[in-house]
Amino acid sequence: MGDIGQFLPMILIFVVAYFFMIRPQMKRQKDEKKFSAELKRGDRVITKSGLHGKVVDLNDKDSSCILETMAGKLKFDRSAISMEMSKKLTAPEKK
């Protein structure tokens, strides 16, 4: 029984780290993967670098998309599109 008591704090630290750090990160990665898979033509998005644009074309071969901006058309990797900022852009306004 004394041996378990020595390892209990270490086990507790691992459990806390899992629920507060590892699990939320895994959920966020899953949500971002789902978001990039559900991306469709006509969606207004923001890249992680802050570029605003509209999705014109999607390429499944190399997982890229073409965005139309005020400066022209640019090709981006789907992972470069920010999920959080794009959701804020398309969210309906509250009255």
Coordinates of C-alpha atoms in Angstrom, one line a residue:
M1 CA 0.0 0.0 0.0
G2 CA 2.9 2.3 0.7
D3 CA 4.3 1.9 -2.9
I4 CA 1.0 3.1 -4.4
G5 CA 1.1 6.2 -2.2
Q6 CA 4.4 7.2 -3.6
F7 CA 3.2 7.1 -7.2
L8 CA -0.2 8.6 -6.5
P9 CA 0.9 12.3 -7.0
M10 CA 2.6 11.4 -10.3
I11 CA -0.5 9.6 -11.5
L12 CA -2.7 12.5 -10.4
I13 CA -0.5 15.0 -12.3
F14 CA -0.7 12.9 -15.5
V15 CA -4.6 12.7 -15.2
V16 CA -4.9 16.4 -14.7
A17 CA -2.5 17.1 -17.6
Y18 CA -4.5 14.8 -19.8
F19 CA -7.9 16.4 -19.1
F20 CA -6.7 20.0 -19.2
M21 CA -4.0 19.9 -22.0
I22 CA -4.0 16.8 -24.1
R23 CA -7.7 16.1 -24.6
P24 CA -8.7 19.7 -25.5
Q25 CA -5.9 19.8 -28.1
M26 CA -7.0 16.5 -29.6
K27 CA -10.6 17.8 -29.8
R28 CA -9.4 21.0 -31.5
Q29 CA -7.4 19.1 -34.1
K30 CA -10.4 16.9 -34.8
D31 CA -12.6 20.0 -35.3
E32 CA -10.1 21.7 -37.6
K33 CA -9.8 18.5 -39.7
K34 CA -13.6 18.4 -40.0
F35 CA -13.8 22.1 -40.9
S36 CA -11.3 21.7 -43.7
A37 CA -13.1 18.6 -45.0
E38 CA -16.4 20.5 -45.1
L39 CA -15.0 23.5 -46.9
K40 CA -17.0 24.3 -50.0
R41 CA -17.0 26.7 -52.9
G42 CA -18.4 30.1 -52.0
D43 CA -17.4 30.0 -48.3
R44 CA -15.9 33.3 -47.0
V45 CA -12.8 32.4 -45.0
I46 CA -9.8 34.0 -43.3
T47 CA -6.3 32.5 -43.5
K48 CA -4.1 32.1 -40.4
S49 CA -2.0 35.0 -41.7
G50 CA -5.1 37.2 -41.8
L51 CA -6.0 37.2 -45.6
H52 CA -9.7 37.5 -46.2
G53 CA -11.2 35.7 -49.3
K54 CA -13.8 33.5 -50.9
V55 CA -13.2 29.9 -51.8
V56 CA -13.3 29.6 -55.6
D57 CA -12.0 26.1 -56.2
L58 CA -11.0 23.1 -54.1
N59 CA -8.4 20.5 -55.0
D60 CA -8.5 17.2 -53.2
K61 CA -5.3 15.9 -54.8
D62 CA -2.9 18.2 -53.0
S63 CA -5.4 19.4 -50.3
S64 CA -5.4 23.0 -51.5
C65 CA -7.9 25.7 -52.4
I66 CA -8.0 28.8 -54.4
L67 CA -9.2 32.0 -52.7
E68 CA -10.4 35.0 -54.5
T69 CA -9.3 38.2 -52.8
M70 CA -9.4 41.9 -53.8
A71 CA -5.9 41.4 -55.1
G72 CA -6.7 38.4 -57.3
K73 CA -6.8 34.7 -56.9
L74 CA -4.3 32.9 -54.6
K75 CA -3.7 29.2 -53.9
F76 CA -3.5 28.1 -50.3
D77 CA -3.2 24.9 -48.4
R78 CA -6.4 24.0 -46.6
S79 CA -4.5 23.9 -43.3
A80 CA -3.7 27.6 -43.7
I81 CA -7.4 28.5 -43.2
S82 CA -8.3 29.6 -39.7
M83 CA -11.3 27.8 -38.4
E84 CA -12.0 30.2 -35.5
M85 CA -11.8 33.4 -37.6
S86 CA -13.8 32.0 -40.5
K87 CA -16.6 30.9 -38.1
K88 CA -16.7 34.5 -36.7
L89 CA -16.9 35.9 -40.2
T90 CA -19.9 33.7 -41.2
A91 CA -21.7 33.8 -37.8
P92 CA -25.2 35.4 -37.9
E93 CA -25.5 38.8 -36.2
K94 CA -27.3 38.8 -32.9
K95 CA -30.2 41.3 -32.4

